[in-house]
Coordinates of C-alpha atoms in Angstrom, one line a residue:
M16 CA -248.2 -108.2 -143.3
K17 CA -249.3 -108.4 -147.0
E18 CA -252.1 -111.0 -148.1
E19 CA -250.8 -111.0 -151.7
Y20 CA -247.2 -110.8 -152.9
N21 CA -246.0 -109.5 -156.3
F22 CA -242.9 -111.4 -158.0
G23 CA -240.5 -110.7 -160.5
I24 CA -238.4 -113.5 -162.3
V25 CA -235.0 -112.9 -163.4
G26 CA -233.7 -115.6 -166.1
C27 CA -236.2 -116.6 -168.8
G28 CA -235.0 -119.9 -169.4
S29 CA -236.1 -123.7 -168.9
I30 CA -236.6 -123.4 -165.1
G31 CA -237.7 -119.7 -165.4
I32 CA -240.7 -120.9 -167.4
R33 CA -241.7 -123.4 -164.7
H34 CA -241.7 -120.6 -161.9
C35 CA -243.8 -118.3 -164.1
D36 CA -246.3 -121.0 -164.8
V37 CA -246.6 -121.8 -160.9
L38 CA -246.9 -118.2 -159.7
S39 CA -249.7 -117.5 -162.5
S40 CA -251.6 -120.2 -161.1
L41 CA -251.7 -119.0 -157.5
S42 CA -254.4 -116.7 -155.9
D43 CA -252.3 -114.8 -153.6
A44 CA -249.2 -114.4 -155.6
K45 CA -248.9 -112.1 -158.9
L46 CA -246.3 -112.2 -161.5
V47 CA -245.8 -108.7 -162.7
A48 CA -242.1 -108.6 -164.3
V49 CA -239.5 -110.7 -165.9
C50 CA -236.0 -109.9 -166.6
D51 CA -233.5 -111.3 -169.2
P52 CA -230.3 -109.7 -171.1
I53 CA -231.6 -111.4 -174.1
K54 CA -234.4 -109.1 -175.4
Q55 CA -236.3 -112.0 -177.2
K56 CA -236.5 -114.2 -174.3
A57 CA -237.7 -111.5 -171.9
D58 CA -240.2 -110.4 -174.5
E59 CA -241.6 -113.7 -175.1
F60 CA -242.1 -114.3 -171.5
A61 CA -243.8 -110.9 -171.0
S62 CA -246.1 -111.5 -173.8
K63 CA -246.9 -115.1 -172.7
F64 CA -247.7 -114.0 -169.1
G65 CA -249.0 -110.6 -169.6
V66 CA -246.3 -108.8 -167.7
K67 CA -243.6 -106.3 -167.8
A68 CA -240.2 -107.1 -169.5
Y69 CA -236.6 -105.8 -168.5
Y70 CA -233.5 -106.3 -170.0
D71 CA -231.4 -104.7 -167.3
Y72 CA -231.2 -106.2 -163.7
D73 CA -230.6 -102.9 -162.2
E74 CA -233.6 -101.4 -163.8
F75 CA -235.7 -104.4 -162.9
L76 CA -234.8 -104.0 -159.2
K77 CA -235.8 -100.6 -159.2
D78 CA -239.5 -101.6 -159.9
G79 CA -241.4 -100.8 -156.8
E80 CA -244.2 -103.2 -157.7
I81 CA -242.0 -106.2 -157.4
D82 CA -242.0 -107.7 -153.6
V83 CA -240.1 -110.9 -154.4
V84 CA -237.3 -111.7 -156.7
S85 CA -237.2 -115.2 -157.9
I86 CA -233.5 -116.0 -159.3
C87 CA -233.6 -118.5 -162.1
T88 CA -230.3 -117.7 -163.6
P89 CA -227.2 -119.9 -164.2
S90 CA -225.7 -120.8 -160.8
G91 CA -222.7 -118.9 -161.0
M92 CA -224.7 -115.7 -161.1
H93 CA -226.9 -116.4 -158.1
A94 CA -224.7 -114.6 -155.4
A95 CA -224.4 -111.4 -157.1
Q96 CA -228.1 -111.2 -158.0
T97 CA -229.2 -112.1 -154.5
I98 CA -227.2 -109.4 -153.0
A99 CA -228.4 -107.0 -155.3
A100 CA -231.9 -107.8 -154.7
A101 CA -231.5 -107.8 -151.0
N102 CA -229.9 -104.4 -151.0
A103 CA -233.0 -103.2 -152.9
K104 CA -235.3 -104.6 -150.1
K105 CA -236.6 -107.3 -152.2
Q106 CA -237.5 -110.9 -150.7
V107 CA -235.4 -113.4 -152.3
V108 CA -236.3 -117.0 -153.9
C109 CA -233.1 -118.5 -155.4
E110 CA -232.8 -121.7 -157.6
K111 CA -230.5 -124.5 -156.5
P112 CA -227.6 -124.6 -156.1
M113 CA -227.4 -121.5 -153.9
A114 CA -224.0 -120.7 -155.1
L115 CA -220.9 -122.2 -156.2
S116 CA -218.6 -121.1 -153.3
L117 CA -219.0 -120.9 -149.4
E118 CA -217.9 -117.5 -149.7
D119 CA -220.7 -116.6 -152.0
C120 CA -223.2 -118.4 -149.9
D121 CA -222.0 -116.4 -146.7
A122 CA -222.3 -113.1 -148.6
M123 CA -225.9 -113.8 -149.6
I124 CA -226.9 -114.8 -146.2
S125 CA -225.3 -111.8 -144.9
A126 CA -226.9 -109.4 -147.2
C127 CA -230.5 -110.6 -146.7
S128 CA -230.0 -110.5 -142.9
R129 CA -228.6 -106.9 -143.0
N130 CA -231.4 -105.8 -145.2
N131 CA -234.1 -107.8 -143.0
V132 CA -235.4 -109.7 -146.2
R133 CA -235.8 -113.4 -146.2
L134 CA -233.7 -115.7 -148.5
F135 CA -235.5 -118.9 -149.8
V136 CA -233.4 -121.6 -151.5
V137 CA -235.4 -123.9 -153.7
K138 CA -235.7 -127.4 -152.4
Q139 CA -239.0 -128.6 -154.0
N140 CA -238.0 -132.2 -153.8
R141 CA -238.7 -132.0 -150.0
H142 CA -242.1 -131.7 -150.9
N143 CA -242.3 -135.0 -152.8
E144 CA -244.9 -137.4 -151.2
P145 CA -242.6 -140.3 -150.8
V146 CA -239.8 -138.0 -149.6
R147 CA -242.4 -136.3 -146.9
I148 CA -243.6 -139.9 -145.9
L149 CA -239.8 -141.0 -145.4
K150 CA -238.7 -137.9 -143.5
E151 CA -241.6 -138.4 -141.1
A152 CA -240.8 -141.9 -140.5
I153 CA -237.1 -141.1 -139.8
D154 CA -238.1 -138.0 -137.4
G155 CA -240.7 -140.3 -135.7
E156 CA -237.7 -143.1 -135.1
K157 CA -239.9 -145.6 -136.7
L158 CA -236.7 -146.8 -138.6
G159 CA -234.8 -147.1 -135.2
R160 CA -231.3 -145.9 -135.6
V161 CA -230.5 -144.9 -139.1
Y162 CA -227.1 -146.3 -140.0
M163 CA -227.0 -146.0 -143.9
I164 CA -228.3 -143.7 -146.6
N165 CA -227.6 -144.2 -150.2
A166 CA -228.6 -142.1 -153.1
N167 CA -228.5 -142.9 -157.0
V168 CA -228.9 -139.9 -159.4
L169 CA -228.4 -141.8 -162.9
W170 CA -229.6 -139.4 -165.6
N171 CA -229.1 -138.8 -169.1
R172 CA -228.1 -135.3 -170.4
T173 CA -227.2 -135.2 -174.1
D174 CA -224.6 -133.2 -175.9
L175 CA -227.4 -131.0 -177.1
Y176 CA -228.3 -130.4 -173.6
Y177 CA -224.8 -128.8 -172.9
K178 CA -224.7 -127.1 -176.1
Q179 CA -228.0 -125.6 -176.0
A180 CA -226.8 -123.0 -173.3
Q181 CA -223.1 -122.0 -173.2
W182 CA -223.0 -122.0 -169.2
R183 CA -223.8 -125.5 -168.9
G184 CA -220.9 -127.8 -168.0
T185 CA -218.7 -124.8 -167.2
K186 CA -216.8 -124.3 -163.9
E187 CA -217.9 -120.6 -163.6
F188 CA -221.5 -120.9 -164.1
D189 CA -222.6 -124.6 -163.8
G190 CA -220.4 -126.3 -161.3
G191 CA -220.7 -129.7 -162.4
A192 CA -223.2 -132.8 -162.2
L193 CA -223.1 -133.2 -158.5
M194 CA -223.5 -129.3 -158.0
N195 CA -226.3 -128.8 -160.9
Q196 CA -228.1 -132.1 -161.3
S197 CA -227.4 -133.7 -158.0
S198 CA -228.0 -130.8 -155.3
H199 CA -231.4 -131.8 -154.4
F200 CA -230.2 -135.2 -153.4
V201 CA -227.1 -133.9 -151.5
D202 CA -229.8 -131.7 -149.8
L203 CA -231.9 -134.8 -149.1
M204 CA -228.9 -136.9 -147.6
H205 CA -228.3 -134.2 -145.2
W206 CA -232.3 -133.5 -144.4
F207 CA -232.5 -137.4 -143.6
G208 CA -229.1 -138.0 -142.0
G209 CA -227.9 -134.7 -140.4
N210 CA -224.5 -133.1 -140.4
V211 CA -221.8 -134.5 -142.5
K212 CA -218.5 -135.2 -140.7
S213 CA -216.4 -136.3 -143.6
V214 CA -216.5 -136.7 -147.3
Y215 CA -214.4 -138.9 -149.7
S216 CA -215.2 -138.6 -153.4
Q217 CA -214.1 -139.9 -157.0
M218 CA -215.1 -138.2 -160.0
G219 CA -214.6 -138.0 -163.8
T220 CA -215.7 -136.9 -167.1
F221 CA -216.5 -139.9 -169.3
K222 CA -218.9 -138.9 -172.1
H223 CA -219.5 -135.2 -172.6
D224 CA -217.0 -132.4 -173.8
I225 CA -217.4 -130.3 -170.7
E226 CA -215.1 -128.5 -168.1
T227 CA -216.8 -130.4 -165.2
E228 CA -217.3 -133.8 -164.0
D229 CA -220.2 -135.7 -165.6
T230 CA -220.1 -138.9 -163.1
G231 CA -218.8 -139.6 -159.6
N232 CA -219.4 -141.3 -156.3
V233 CA -219.3 -139.6 -152.9
L234 CA -218.8 -141.5 -149.6
L235 CA -220.3 -139.7 -146.6
K236 CA -219.6 -140.1 -142.7
F237 CA -222.4 -138.4 -140.7
E238 CA -221.8 -136.8 -137.4
N239 CA -224.1 -139.4 -135.8
G240 CA -222.1 -142.3 -137.0
A241 CA -224.0 -143.3 -139.9
I242 CA -222.5 -143.7 -143.4
G243 CA -223.9 -142.6 -146.8
N244 CA -223.1 -142.9 -150.7
I245 CA -224.2 -140.9 -153.5
N246 CA -223.8 -142.3 -157.2
F247 CA -224.4 -139.6 -159.9
T248 CA -224.1 -139.1 -163.5
T249 CA -225.4 -137.3 -166.6
C250 CA -224.2 -140.3 -168.9
V251 CA -226.9 -142.8 -168.8
Y252 CA -227.7 -144.1 -172.2
D253 CA -230.9 -142.6 -173.9
K254 CA -232.9 -141.3 -171.0
N255 CA -233.0 -141.0 -167.1
M256 CA -232.8 -144.3 -165.4
E257 CA -233.1 -143.5 -161.4
S258 CA -233.6 -141.1 -159.0
S259 CA -233.5 -142.8 -155.5
V260 CA -232.8 -142.5 -151.8
T261 CA -232.6 -145.7 -149.8
V262 CA -232.4 -145.5 -145.8
L263 CA -231.6 -148.6 -143.6
G264 CA -232.4 -148.5 -140.0
T265 CA -232.2 -150.8 -137.1
R266 CA -236.1 -151.4 -137.4
G267 CA -236.8 -150.8 -140.9
S268 CA -235.6 -150.2 -144.6
V269 CA -237.1 -147.8 -147.2
K270 CA -236.2 -147.2 -150.9
I271 CA -237.8 -144.3 -152.6
G272 CA -237.2 -144.1 -156.2
G273 CA -238.6 -144.3 -159.8
R274 CA -236.9 -142.0 -162.0
Y275 CA -237.8 -138.8 -160.2
I276 CA -238.0 -140.2 -156.5
N277 CA -241.8 -140.2 -157.1
E278 CA -242.3 -143.9 -156.0
I279 CA -242.1 -146.0 -152.7
E280 CA -240.0 -148.9 -154.3
H281 CA -239.5 -150.6 -151.0
W282 CA -241.1 -150.3 -147.5
N283 CA -240.5 -152.6 -144.7
V284 CA -240.7 -151.1 -141.5
E285 CA -241.7 -152.5 -138.1
G286 CA -245.3 -152.1 -137.2
M287 CA -246.1 -149.9 -140.4
E288 CA -247.9 -150.9 -143.3
S289 CA -246.3 -149.7 -146.8
P290 CA -248.0 -146.3 -147.4
V291 CA -250.3 -145.7 -150.3
L292 CA -249.2 -142.7 -152.3
K293 CA -252.5 -140.2 -152.9
E294 CA -250.8 -137.7 -155.3
E295 CA -250.0 -137.7 -158.8
H296 CA -246.1 -137.2 -159.5
R297 CA -244.8 -135.7 -162.5
P298 CA -241.3 -134.6 -163.6
N299 CA -240.4 -131.0 -164.6
D300 CA -240.7 -131.5 -168.4
Y301 CA -238.0 -129.2 -170.3
G302 CA -238.6 -130.7 -173.8
F303 CA -235.9 -133.1 -174.7
Y304 CA -235.0 -133.8 -171.1
Q305 CA -236.7 -134.1 -167.9
G306 CA -235.7 -133.1 -164.4
S307 CA -236.8 -133.6 -160.7
S308 CA -240.4 -133.9 -159.8
A309 CA -242.6 -130.9 -160.4
N310 CA -243.1 -129.6 -157.2
H311 CA -242.6 -125.8 -157.6
D312 CA -246.2 -125.1 -156.8
K313 CA -246.0 -126.8 -153.3
Y314 CA -242.9 -124.9 -152.8
Y315 CA -244.2 -121.5 -153.5
R316 CA -247.1 -122.2 -151.4
Q317 CA -244.6 -122.6 -148.5
V318 CA -242.8 -119.5 -149.5
L319 CA -246.2 -117.5 -149.4
D320 CA -247.1 -119.1 -146.1
V321 CA -244.0 -118.0 -144.6
L322 CA -244.3 -114.5 -146.1
T323 CA -247.8 -114.2 -144.6
G324 CA -246.8 -115.5 -141.1
K325 CA -248.8 -118.9 -141.6
A326 CA -245.5 -121.0 -141.5
H327 CA -241.8 -120.9 -140.8
N328 CA -239.1 -121.1 -143.5
S329 CA -237.8 -124.6 -143.7
T330 CA -235.3 -124.0 -146.6
I331 CA -233.4 -121.1 -145.3
G332 CA -229.9 -119.9 -146.5
S333 CA -228.0 -122.0 -144.0
D334 CA -229.7 -125.2 -145.5
G335 CA -228.6 -124.2 -149.0
R336 CA -225.1 -123.4 -147.9
K337 CA -224.9 -127.0 -146.2
A338 CA -225.6 -128.6 -149.5
V339 CA -222.9 -126.4 -151.3
E340 CA -220.2 -127.3 -148.4
I341 CA -220.8 -131.0 -148.8
I342 CA -220.5 -130.7 -152.6
L343 CA -217.6 -128.5 -152.5
A344 CA -215.8 -131.1 -150.0
A345 CA -216.6 -133.8 -152.4
K346 CA -214.7 -131.8 -155.1
K347 CA -211.9 -131.0 -153.0
S348 CA -211.5 -134.8 -152.0
A349 CA -211.6 -135.8 -155.8
E350 CA -208.7 -133.6 -156.3
L351 CA -206.7 -134.5 -153.7
G352 CA -207.5 -138.3 -153.6
M353 CA -208.4 -138.4 -149.8
P354 CA -211.1 -137.6 -147.3
V355 CA -211.9 -134.1 -146.5
E356 CA -213.5 -133.0 -143.0
L357 CA -216.2 -130.7 -142.5
P358 CA -216.9 -127.9 -141.7
M359 CA -214.5 -126.9 -144.5
R360 CA -211.7 -124.4 -143.5

């Protein structure tokens, strides 16, 4: 088992730079190559980080120095690129959402299993300190029986955001505000509440000239009987307003929030004092907009610990698939105007 792993990044965009920055800061990881079909982008990244530049993905995958491929491309490209990387015997780190269809998710999982390589789906918000604290309280039954989980993803994305990259807001490559901006929160709903039994949703496009929804709400029924709700939008005036998850149980209530689920806004749990946060919590800053908390360093720490046998993979392909299934069920419900049962047929 190796002690140091070499990484290659495909996709030299706003999230790709974040991955490159993190990998360059880790002692047991080495960034060795970047790939983007736009030569200028690949060359800029290669120059900044002192690595090789590729403009063709197939040639990139032939590089024997690369152990792990990190996929930071538009969502609609994830499946084909993951499968190709697995067939090239590369370990795979795939940004969220895992893919835009269950068929693609299944093909990705199958390819990685068949080639005996690992598939990591990026879920860096699980590493937020407030999220970790709440998860431990739920798992330890400190809140009693959880009966309600609510999430708010009330964000601003300007018209410039959508126009800056042609794939954004498209059905083929983006998937919409629930799939793109809100998938981390769908993952947290499942992580906190368990498997979802049914979904009812309403969605619409209220502000942006795009193919997909920019606003909606999703009602969830969990297999354990709990209920949940996700409110999401990219239409909030001027700047991001809130990212929050509220969990209500028979012995406690907790709301983690702030603009990036980086604060504990409410903590009333039987026999437990409100925790004091010890870590600095910053958002991913993409210039003219900000995203979820900047915890890719913690996520890559987990990836490396798994690869070196020090930890187990807690964000496997099946977890990524669960989030995609819930999102697709919500989209189908919005189209049909009726609840959709899970698992989807």
